[in-house]
Coordinates of C-alpha atoms and ligand atoms in Angstrom, one line a residue:
X11 CA 3.6 -23.6 90.4
X12 CA 4.9 -20.3 91.7
X13 CA 7.7 -20.6 94.1
X14 CA 6.5 -19.8 97.6
X15 CA 8.4 -16.9 99.3
X16 CA 9.9 -18.1 102.6
X17 CA 8.9 -16.0 105.5
X18 CA 9.3 -16.0 109.3
X19 CA 7.9 -14.0 112.1
X20 CA 10.1 -11.7 114.2
X21 CA 9.3 -10.0 117.5
X22 CA 9.8 -6.3 117.0
X23 CA 10.5 -5.9 120.8
X24 CA 13.1 -8.6 121.5
X25 CA 14.0 -9.8 118.0
X26 CA 13.2 -13.5 118.6
X27 CA 12.1 -15.3 115.5
X28 CA 9.3 -17.9 115.0
X29 CA 8.0 -20.1 112.2
X30 CA 4.4 -19.3 113.1
X31 CA 2.5 -16.2 114.1
X32 CA 1.0 -15.8 117.5
X33 CA -0.5 -12.9 119.4
X34 CA 2.1 -13.0 122.1
X35 CA 5.9 -13.3 121.8
X36 CA 6.9 -16.6 123.3
X37 CA 10.2 -15.1 124.4
X38 CA 9.6 -11.7 125.9
X39 CA 5.9 -11.9 126.5
X40 CA 4.9 -8.7 124.6
X41 CA 1.6 -8.7 122.7
X42 CA 1.1 -8.0 119.0
X43 CA 4.8 -7.6 118.2
X44 CA 5.3 -10.6 115.8
X45 CA 5.7 -9.2 112.3
X46 CA 6.1 -11.3 109.1
X47 CA 9.4 -10.9 107.4
X48 CA 11.0 -12.4 104.3
X49 CA 13.8 -14.8 104.9
X50 CA 17.2 -14.3 103.5
X51 CA 17.4 -15.5 99.8
X52 CA 18.4 -19.1 99.4
X53 CA 22.1 -19.7 98.8
X54 CA 23.1 -16.6 100.8
X55 CA 26.3 -17.3 102.4
X56 CA 27.9 -15.6 105.4
X57 CA 29.5 -12.2 104.8
X58 CA 32.8 -12.5 102.9
X59 CA 35.5 -11.5 105.4
X60 CA 38.4 -11.0 103.0
X61 CA 41.8 -12.7 103.7
X62 CA 41.9 -14.5 107.0
X63 CA 43.4 -12.5 109.9
X64 CA 46.4 -14.0 111.7
X65 CA 46.3 -14.4 115.4
X66 CA 48.4 -12.0 117.4
X67 CA 50.1 -12.9 120.8
X68 CA 48.0 -11.0 123.4
X69 CA 51.2 -9.5 124.9
X70 CA 51.8 -7.7 121.6
X71 CA 48.4 -6.2 121.2
X72 CA 48.4 -2.4 121.6
X73 CA 46.4 -1.1 124.6
X74 CA 43.4 0.9 123.5
X75 CA 42.7 2.8 126.8
X76 CA 45.1 5.6 125.9
X77 CA 43.3 6.2 122.7
X78 CA 39.9 7.1 124.2
X79 CA 38.2 10.0 122.4
X80 CA 36.4 12.6 124.4
X81 CA 32.9 13.5 123.3
X82 CA 33.6 17.1 124.3
X83 CA 30.7 16.9 126.8
X84 CA 31.8 16.0 130.3
X85 CA 28.5 14.5 131.4
X86 CA 28.5 12.1 128.5
X87 CA 32.2 11.2 128.9
X88 CA 31.4 10.3 132.6
X89 CA 28.4 8.1 131.5
X90 CA 30.8 6.3 129.1
X91 CA 33.4 5.8 131.8
X92 CA 35.9 8.3 130.2
X93 CA 35.1 8.6 126.6
X94 CA 34.6 6.8 123.3
X95 CA 36.8 3.8 122.4
X96 CA 38.0 3.5 118.8
X97 CA 36.3 0.6 117.0
X98 CA 33.3 0.8 119.4
X99 CA 29.7 1.0 118.3
X100 CA 27.2 2.7 120.5
X101 CA 23.4 2.7 120.4
X102 CA 21.5 5.7 121.6
X103 CA 17.9 4.7 122.1
X104 CA 14.9 6.8 123.1
X105 CA 11.4 7.8 122.2
X106 CA 10.9 10.0 119.1
X107 CA 11.3 13.7 119.9
X108 CA 13.3 13.2 123.1
X109 CA 16.5 14.9 121.7
X110 CA 18.6 12.1 120.2
X111 CA 19.5 13.9 117.0
X112 CA 20.1 17.1 118.9
X113 CA 22.6 15.4 121.3
X114 CA 24.5 13.5 118.7
X115 CA 24.8 16.5 116.4
X116 CA 26.2 18.5 119.3
X117 CA 28.6 15.6 120.1
X118 CA 29.6 15.3 116.4
X119 CA 30.4 19.0 116.3
X120 CA 32.4 19.0 119.5
X121 CA 34.5 16.0 118.3
X122 CA 35.0 17.7 114.9
X123 CA 36.0 20.9 116.7
X124 CA 38.9 18.9 118.3
X125 CA 40.2 18.4 114.8
X126 CA 38.8 14.9 114.0
X127 CA 36.7 14.2 110.9
X128 CA 33.1 13.3 111.7
X129 CA 30.4 12.2 109.4
X130 CA 26.7 12.6 110.4
X131 CA 24.4 10.5 108.2
X132 CA 20.7 11.2 108.4
X133 CA 17.9 9.2 106.9
X134 CA 15.3 11.2 108.6
X135 CA 16.1 14.8 107.8
X136 CA 17.3 16.6 104.6
X137 CA 20.6 18.5 104.5
X138 CA 18.9 21.9 104.8
X139 CA 17.0 20.7 107.9
X140 CA 20.2 19.5 109.5
X141 CA 21.8 22.8 108.6
X142 CA 18.8 24.7 110.3
X143 CA 19.3 22.6 113.4
X144 CA 23.0 23.2 113.4
X145 CA 22.5 26.9 113.1
X146 CA 20.0 26.9 115.9
X147 CA 22.5 25.1 118.0
X148 CA 25.3 27.4 117.0
X149 CA 27.4 24.6 115.5
X150 CA 29.5 24.6 112.3
X151 CA 32.8 22.9 112.6
X152 CA 34.7 22.6 109.3
X153 CA 35.5 19.0 110.1
X154 CA 31.8 18.0 110.3
X155 CA 30.4 16.5 107.1
X156 CA 26.7 15.6 106.7
X157 CA 25.0 13.1 104.4
X158 CA 21.3 12.5 103.8
X159 CA 21.2 8.8 102.8
X160 CA 19.4 5.6 103.7
X161 CA 21.0 3.0 101.4
X162 CA 23.8 1.1 103.2
X163 CA 26.1 0.6 100.1
X164 CA 26.0 4.4 99.4
X165 CA 26.6 5.2 103.0
X166 CA 29.6 2.8 103.2
X167 CA 31.1 4.3 100.0
X168 CA 30.9 7.8 101.5
X169 CA 32.2 6.6 104.8
X170 CA 35.2 5.1 103.1
X171 CA 35.9 8.4 101.2
X172 CA 35.6 10.6 104.3
X173 CA 37.3 8.0 106.6
X174 CA 35.8 9.7 109.7
X175 CA 36.9 9.1 113.3
X176 CA 33.3 9.2 114.3
X177 CA 30.2 8.4 112.3
X178 CA 26.6 8.8 113.3
X179 CA 23.7 7.0 111.7
X180 CA 20.4 8.7 112.4
X181 CA 18.4 6.4 112.5
X182 CA 19.0 2.6 112.2
X183 CA 15.2 2.3 111.5
X184 CA 15.5 4.3 108.3
X185 CA 18.6 2.6 107.0
X186 CA 18.2 0.0 104.3
X187 CA 20.5 -2.9 103.2
X188 CA 19.8 -4.3 99.7
X189 CA 21.0 -7.8 100.6
X190 CA 18.0 -8.2 102.9
X191 CA 14.6 -8.6 101.4
X192 CA 12.4 -7.0 104.1
X193 CA 11.7 -3.3 104.3
X194 CA 13.6 -0.8 106.6
X195 CA 12.6 -0.9 110.2
X196 CA 12.1 -4.7 110.3
X197 CA 14.2 -6.9 112.6
X198 CA 16.1 -8.4 109.7
X199 CA 17.0 -5.0 108.2
X200 CA 18.0 -3.5 111.4
X201 CA 20.3 -6.3 112.3
X202 CA 21.8 -6.5 108.8
X203 CA 22.6 -2.7 108.7
X204 CA 23.9 -2.7 112.3
X205 CA 26.1 -5.7 111.5
X206 CA 27.5 -3.9 108.4
X207 CA 28.3 -0.9 110.5
X208 CA 29.9 -3.0 113.3
X209 CA 32.0 -4.8 110.7
X210 CA 33.2 -1.5 109.2
X211 CA 34.0 0.1 112.6
X212 CA 35.9 -2.9 113.9
X213 CA 38.1 -3.1 110.8
X214 CA 38.7 0.7 110.4
X215 CA 38.8 1.5 114.1
X216 CA 36.1 4.2 113.6
X217 CA 33.6 5.0 116.3
X218 CA 30.0 4.3 115.3
X219 CA 26.8 5.9 116.8
X220 CA 23.5 4.4 116.0
X221 CA 20.3 6.2 116.8
X222 CA 17.4 3.9 117.6
X223 CA 13.8 4.9 118.2
X224 CA 11.9 3.2 121.0
X225 CA 8.4 2.7 119.7
X226 CA 5.4 1.3 121.5
X227 CA 3.4 0.3 118.5
X228 CA 5.7 -2.5 117.5
X229 CA 5.5 -2.0 113.7
X230 CA 9.1 -0.7 113.8
X231 CA 11.6 -3.0 115.5
X232 CA 13.0 -1.4 118.6
X233 CA 16.6 -0.9 119.8
X234 CA 16.4 -4.0 122.1
X235 CA 16.9 -6.1 119.0
X236 CA 20.4 -4.6 118.7
X237 CA 21.5 -4.5 122.4
X238 CA 23.6 -7.7 122.3
X239 CA 25.3 -6.7 119.0
X240 CA 26.7 -3.3 120.0
X241 CA 29.4 -2.4 122.6
X242 CA 27.5 0.3 124.4
X243 CA 23.8 1.0 124.9
X244 CA 22.7 4.4 126.1
X245 CA 19.0 5.2 126.9
X246 CA 17.8 8.7 126.6
X247 CA 15.0 9.2 129.2
X248 CA 12.8 12.0 130.2
X249 CA 9.4 13.5 129.7
X250 CA 8.9 15.6 126.5
X251 CA 7.1 18.3 128.4
X252 CA 9.8 18.7 131.0
X253 CA 13.1 20.3 130.2
X254 CA 15.6 17.8 131.6
X255 CA 16.8 14.6 130.1
X256 CA 18.7 11.7 131.5
X257 CA 21.2 9.6 129.5
X258 CA 21.8 6.2 131.2
X259 CA 24.2 3.5 130.2
X260 CA 22.6 0.1 130.4
X261 CA 25.5 -1.8 128.7
X262 CA 29.1 -0.9 128.3
X263 CA 31.8 -3.3 127.2
X264 CA 34.4 -0.6 127.9
X265 CA 33.3 0.9 131.2
X266 CA 30.8 0.8 134.1
X267 CA 27.1 0.5 133.5
X268 CA 24.1 2.3 135.0
X269 CA 26.0 5.6 135.0
X270 CA 23.7 8.6 134.5
X271 CA 24.2 12.0 132.8
X272 CA 21.7 14.8 133.3
X273 CA 21.0 17.4 130.6
X274 CA 18.5 20.2 130.1
X275 CA 16.9 20.9 126.8
X276 CA 17.0 24.6 125.9
X277 CA 16.5 26.8 123.0
X278 CA 20.1 26.2 122.0
X279 CA 20.2 22.4 122.5
X280 CA 21.1 20.2 125.3
X281 CA 23.1 21.7 128.2
X282 CA 24.8 19.6 130.9
X283 CA 23.4 19.8 134.4
X284 CA 26.4 19.5 136.7
X285 CA 24.3 19.8 139.9
X286 CA 21.4 17.4 139.4
X287 CA 20.4 17.3 143.1
X288 CA 19.9 21.1 143.0
X289 CA 17.7 20.6 139.9
X290 CA 15.6 17.8 141.3
X291 CA 15.0 19.7 144.6
X292 CA 14.5 23.1 143.1
X293 CA 10.7 23.0 143.2
X294 CA 10.3 21.3 146.6
X295 CA 7.4 22.8 148.6
X296 CA 8.2 24.0 152.2
X297 CA 6.5 22.2 155.1
X298 CA 4.2 20.2 152.9
X299 CA 2.9 16.8 154.3
X300 CA 3.8 13.9 152.1
X301 CA 7.1 15.3 150.8
X302 CA 10.5 14.0 151.9
X303 CA 14.0 14.0 150.4
X304 CA 15.7 10.7 149.7
X305 CA 18.9 9.8 148.0
X306 CA 19.5 7.3 145.1
X307 CA 22.9 6.3 143.9
X308 CA 23.0 5.4 140.2
X309 CA 26.3 4.1 139.0
X310 CA 28.8 6.0 141.1
X311 CA 26.7 9.2 141.5
X312 CA 24.4 10.3 144.3
X313 CA 21.1 12.1 143.5
X314 CA 19.0 13.8 146.1
X315 CA 15.4 13.4 145.2
X316 CA 12.1 14.6 146.5
X317 CA 9.7 11.6 147.1
X318 CA 6.1 12.6 147.3
X319 CA 3.1 10.7 148.5
X320 CA -0.6 11.5 148.3
X321 CA -2.8 9.5 150.7
X322 CA -6.6 10.0 150.2
X323 CA -9.7 8.1 151.1
X324 CA -10.5 5.3 148.5
X325 CA -13.9 5.7 146.9
X326 CA -13.9 2.6 144.8
X327 CA -13.6 -1.1 145.6
X328 CA -10.0 -1.8 146.0
X329 CA -7.7 1.1 146.9
X330 CA -5.3 2.4 144.3
X331 CA -1.5 2.2 144.5
X332 CA 0.0 4.3 141.8
X333 CA 3.7 4.9 141.5
X334 CA 5.7 7.2 139.2
X335 CA 9.4 7.0 139.4
X336 CA 9.6 4.4 142.3
X337 CA 9.2 0.7 141.6
X338 CA 5.5 -0.3 141.7
X339 CA 6.2 -3.6 143.4
X340 CA 8.4 -2.1 146.1
X341 CA 5.6 0.5 146.7
X342 CA 3.0 -2.2 147.3
X343 CA 5.4 -4.1 149.6
X344 CA 6.2 -1.0 151.6
X345 CA 2.5 -0.2 152.0
X346 CA 1.9 -3.8 153.2
X347 CA 4.8 -3.5 155.7
X348 CA 3.5 -0.1 157.0
X349 CA 0.0 -1.7 157.6
X350 CA 1.3 -4.8 159.3
X351 CA 4.2 -3.5 161.3
X352 CA 3.2 0.1 162.0
X353 CA -0.5 -0.4 162.1
X354 CA -1.1 2.3 159.5
X355 CA -4.7 2.0 158.3
X356 CA -4.0 2.2 154.5
X357 CA -6.5 -0.4 153.5
X358 CA -9.2 2.2 152.7
X359 CA -6.8 4.8 151.3
X360 CA -5.5 5.4 147.8
X361 CA -1.7 5.9 147.8
X362 CA 0.0 7.8 145.0
X363 CA 3.8 8.2 145.0
X364 CA 6.0 10.2 142.7
X365 CA 9.7 11.2 142.4
X366 CA 9.6 14.9 141.5
X367 CA 11.2 15.8 138.2
X368 CA 10.5 12.6 136.4
X369 CA 13.6 10.7 137.8
X370 CA 13.2 6.9 137.9
X371 CA 14.9 4.6 140.4
X372 CA 14.3 1.1 141.7
X373 CA 17.0 1.4 144.4
X374 CA 15.9 -0.3 147.6
X375 CA 17.6 2.5 149.5
X376 CA 14.6 4.7 148.6
X377 CA 12.2 2.5 150.6
X378 CA 12.6 4.5 153.8
X379 CA 11.9 7.8 152.0
X380 CA 8.8 6.3 150.3
X381 CA 7.6 5.0 153.8
X382 CA 8.3 8.4 155.4
X383 CA 6.4 10.2 152.6
X384 CA 3.4 7.9 153.1
X385 CA 3.5 8.3 156.9
X386 CA 3.8 12.1 156.5
X387 CA 1.0 12.2 153.9
X388 CA -1.3 9.9 156.0
X389 CA -0.8 11.8 159.3
X390 CA -0.7 15.2 157.5
X391 CA 2.4 16.2 159.4
X392 CA 5.2 17.7 157.4
X393 CA 8.8 16.4 157.7
X394 CA 11.3 19.2 158.4
X395 CA 12.8 20.3 155.1
X396 CA 16.4 20.0 156.4
X397 CA 16.0 16.3 157.0
X398 CA 16.7 13.5 154.5
X399 CA 15.9 9.8 154.8
X400 CA 17.7 6.8 153.4
X401 CA 17.4 3.0 154.1
X402 CA 16.1 -0.3 152.8
X403 CA 13.0 -1.7 154.5
X404 CA 12.9 -5.5 155.1
X405 CA 9.7 -7.6 155.3
X406 CA 9.7 -7.7 159.1
X407 CA 9.9 -3.9 159.2
X408 CA 13.6 -3.9 159.9
X409 CA 15.8 -1.2 158.4
X410 CA 18.7 -2.6 156.4
X411 CA 22.0 -0.9 155.7
X412 CA 22.6 0.6 152.3
X413 CA 25.8 0.9 150.3
X414 CA 27.6 4.3 149.7
X415 CA 26.2 5.9 152.9
X416 CA 29.2 8.3 153.1
X417 CA 28.6 9.4 149.5
X418 CA 24.9 10.1 150.2
X419 CA 25.7 12.0 153.4
X420 CA 28.3 14.2 151.6
X421 CA 25.9 15.0 148.8
X422 CA 23.2 16.0 151.4
X423 CA 25.7 18.1 153.3
X424 CA 26.6 19.9 150.0
X425 CA 22.9 20.7 149.5
X426 CA 22.6 22.1 153.0
X427 CA 20.8 19.3 154.9
X428 CA 21.2 19.2 158.7
X429 CA 19.7 15.9 159.7
X430 CA 19.6 12.4 158.2
X431 CA 17.6 9.3 159.2
X432 CA 19.8 6.4 158.3
X433 CA 19.9 2.6 159.0
X434 CA 21.4 1.6 162.4
X435 CA 23.5 -1.0 160.5
X436 CA 25.2 1.8 158.6
X437 CA 25.9 4.0 161.6
X438 CA 28.1 1.4 163.3
X439 CA 30.5 1.1 160.5
X440 CA 30.5 4.3 158.6
X441 CA 33.3 6.7 158.3
X442 CA 31.6 10.1 158.2
X443 CA 32.7 13.1 160.2
X444 CA 30.7 15.8 158.5
X445 CA 28.2 18.3 160.0
X446 CA 25.0 16.3 159.4
X447 CA 23.3 14.9 162.5
X448 CA 22.6 11.3 161.9
X449 CA 19.6 9.6 163.5
X450 CA 20.0 5.8 163.3
X451 CA 16.9 3.6 163.3
X452 CA 16.7 -0.2 163.3
X453 CA 12.9 -0.6 162.7
X454 CA 10.2 1.1 160.8
X455 CA 8.3 1.7 164.0
X456 CA 11.1 4.0 165.0
X457 CA 10.6 6.0 161.8
X458 CA 7.2 7.2 162.9
X459 CA 8.7 8.4 166.2
X460 CA 11.6 10.3 164.6
X461 CA 9.6 12.1 161.9
X462 CA 6.3 12.9 163.7
Ligands
LIG20 P1 15.3 15.7 118.3 O1 16.7 15.8 118.6 O2 14.8 16.0 116.9 O3 14.6 14.4 118.9 P2 14.8 12.9 118.3 O4 16.0 12.9 117.4 O5 15.1 12.1 119.6 O6 13.5 12.5 117.7 O7 14.6 16.8 119.3 C1 13.3 17.2 119.1 C2 12.8 18.1 120.2 O8 13.8 18.9 120.8 C3 11.8 19.0 119.5 O9 10.6 18.9 120.2 C4 12.4 20.4 119.6 C5 13.4 20.3 120.7 N1 14.6 21.1 120.6 C6 14.8 22.1 121.5 O10 14.0 22.3 122.5 N2 15.9 22.9 121.4 C7 16.8 22.7 120.4 O11 17.8 23.5 120.3 C8 16.5 21.7 119.4 C9 17.5 21.5 118.3 C10 15.4 20.9 119.6
LIG21 MG1 15.9 12.6 115.3

């Protein structure tokens, strides 16, 4: 009788494994993500680790913080909390076509320009294609080497020869490890290749970048499968038809998380945006009802944003509540509070909200701006364009204090704002002596009075 090949089912979204197939992943709840994969061959032992390493007294271990390597791009160094840490492995995840290869080729070149050997390994593009891109971007450091390869043992051999300070693998989904029986892009392959890279980087102190595509179809395992293995996870966000891109750190063993860097995609690659508030407010309409400026703090940085609301009569059964950029559940909650506490008749109205420029934030401090935009849209009364609004709204319609109020006020002052509606709880304690006139409110009912 032929020997049965052992298989298992892995979720391409979260990486959980199951003995049986089912339509929905029992772990993360995603549908149609379980893919059959071949199990590791019988008798396969754990990776051979070479001679056992001896423990070192902690006091004698060298400090790594002085060895941080700059990416050569300030926005990215800030996102990483200073720069790259030797031996660290970073995952850059994002949708296909968003600009991952472009950004990392630029980073690779900048680091190489600083005199460090860098190896860029692509399994997606041929060498002439990489060359084309590099020429378009105006890159060409002598220390930057490229390799078009997908097979891990060949990659490892080249890496050992070049001994780079930084290596980039573009992408993890195209890399293949012969020790693992399933094809490239499966959960097992992705983990096997990533582990091989992590082992190499930890031993050689090289910095590894992994590019991972986020896919919705589920046939290719996504970067989530790797999040717990790598040191740093960066997400590349943005709309393909818009020029700007956001890099967000969602995990960082060596620095703060949730830091954001803003870039603009141009003819000559990605350019840092050092004044994101200016960018997000650049197309703000003057005196338009339903538009108000709020302020979100992501990581340590304030971003002034235009929150828009469109309030129209609902023509079908239940009214629509659609949110782009702001958290959908917070939107529904804010609408319910506006109805109950302020008596706003939104029951027969569709409400659409949007953060201009494709920025996403779930910060509760945006609640008040969302409410102000809805009130303004509903009453068709514009909010003065020199006013910005910040505060968290509680279920009883009370306005709650928000963190970093001084940071937000200073950013608004820099952008030329004259008035701010802020929580009363903040006004009592804050240390702000700038030029912005602050109007403190304690309840949502007061908001209607101050903005109408
Ligand atoms: P790319 O880095 O290939 O995306 P990813 O690696 O995430 O799949 O970027 C692809 C898009 O970026 C493509 O639509 C073209 C655009 N682009 C520019 O606008 N300017 C440039 O200088 C480059 C290199 C790409
Ligand atoms: Mg690419």
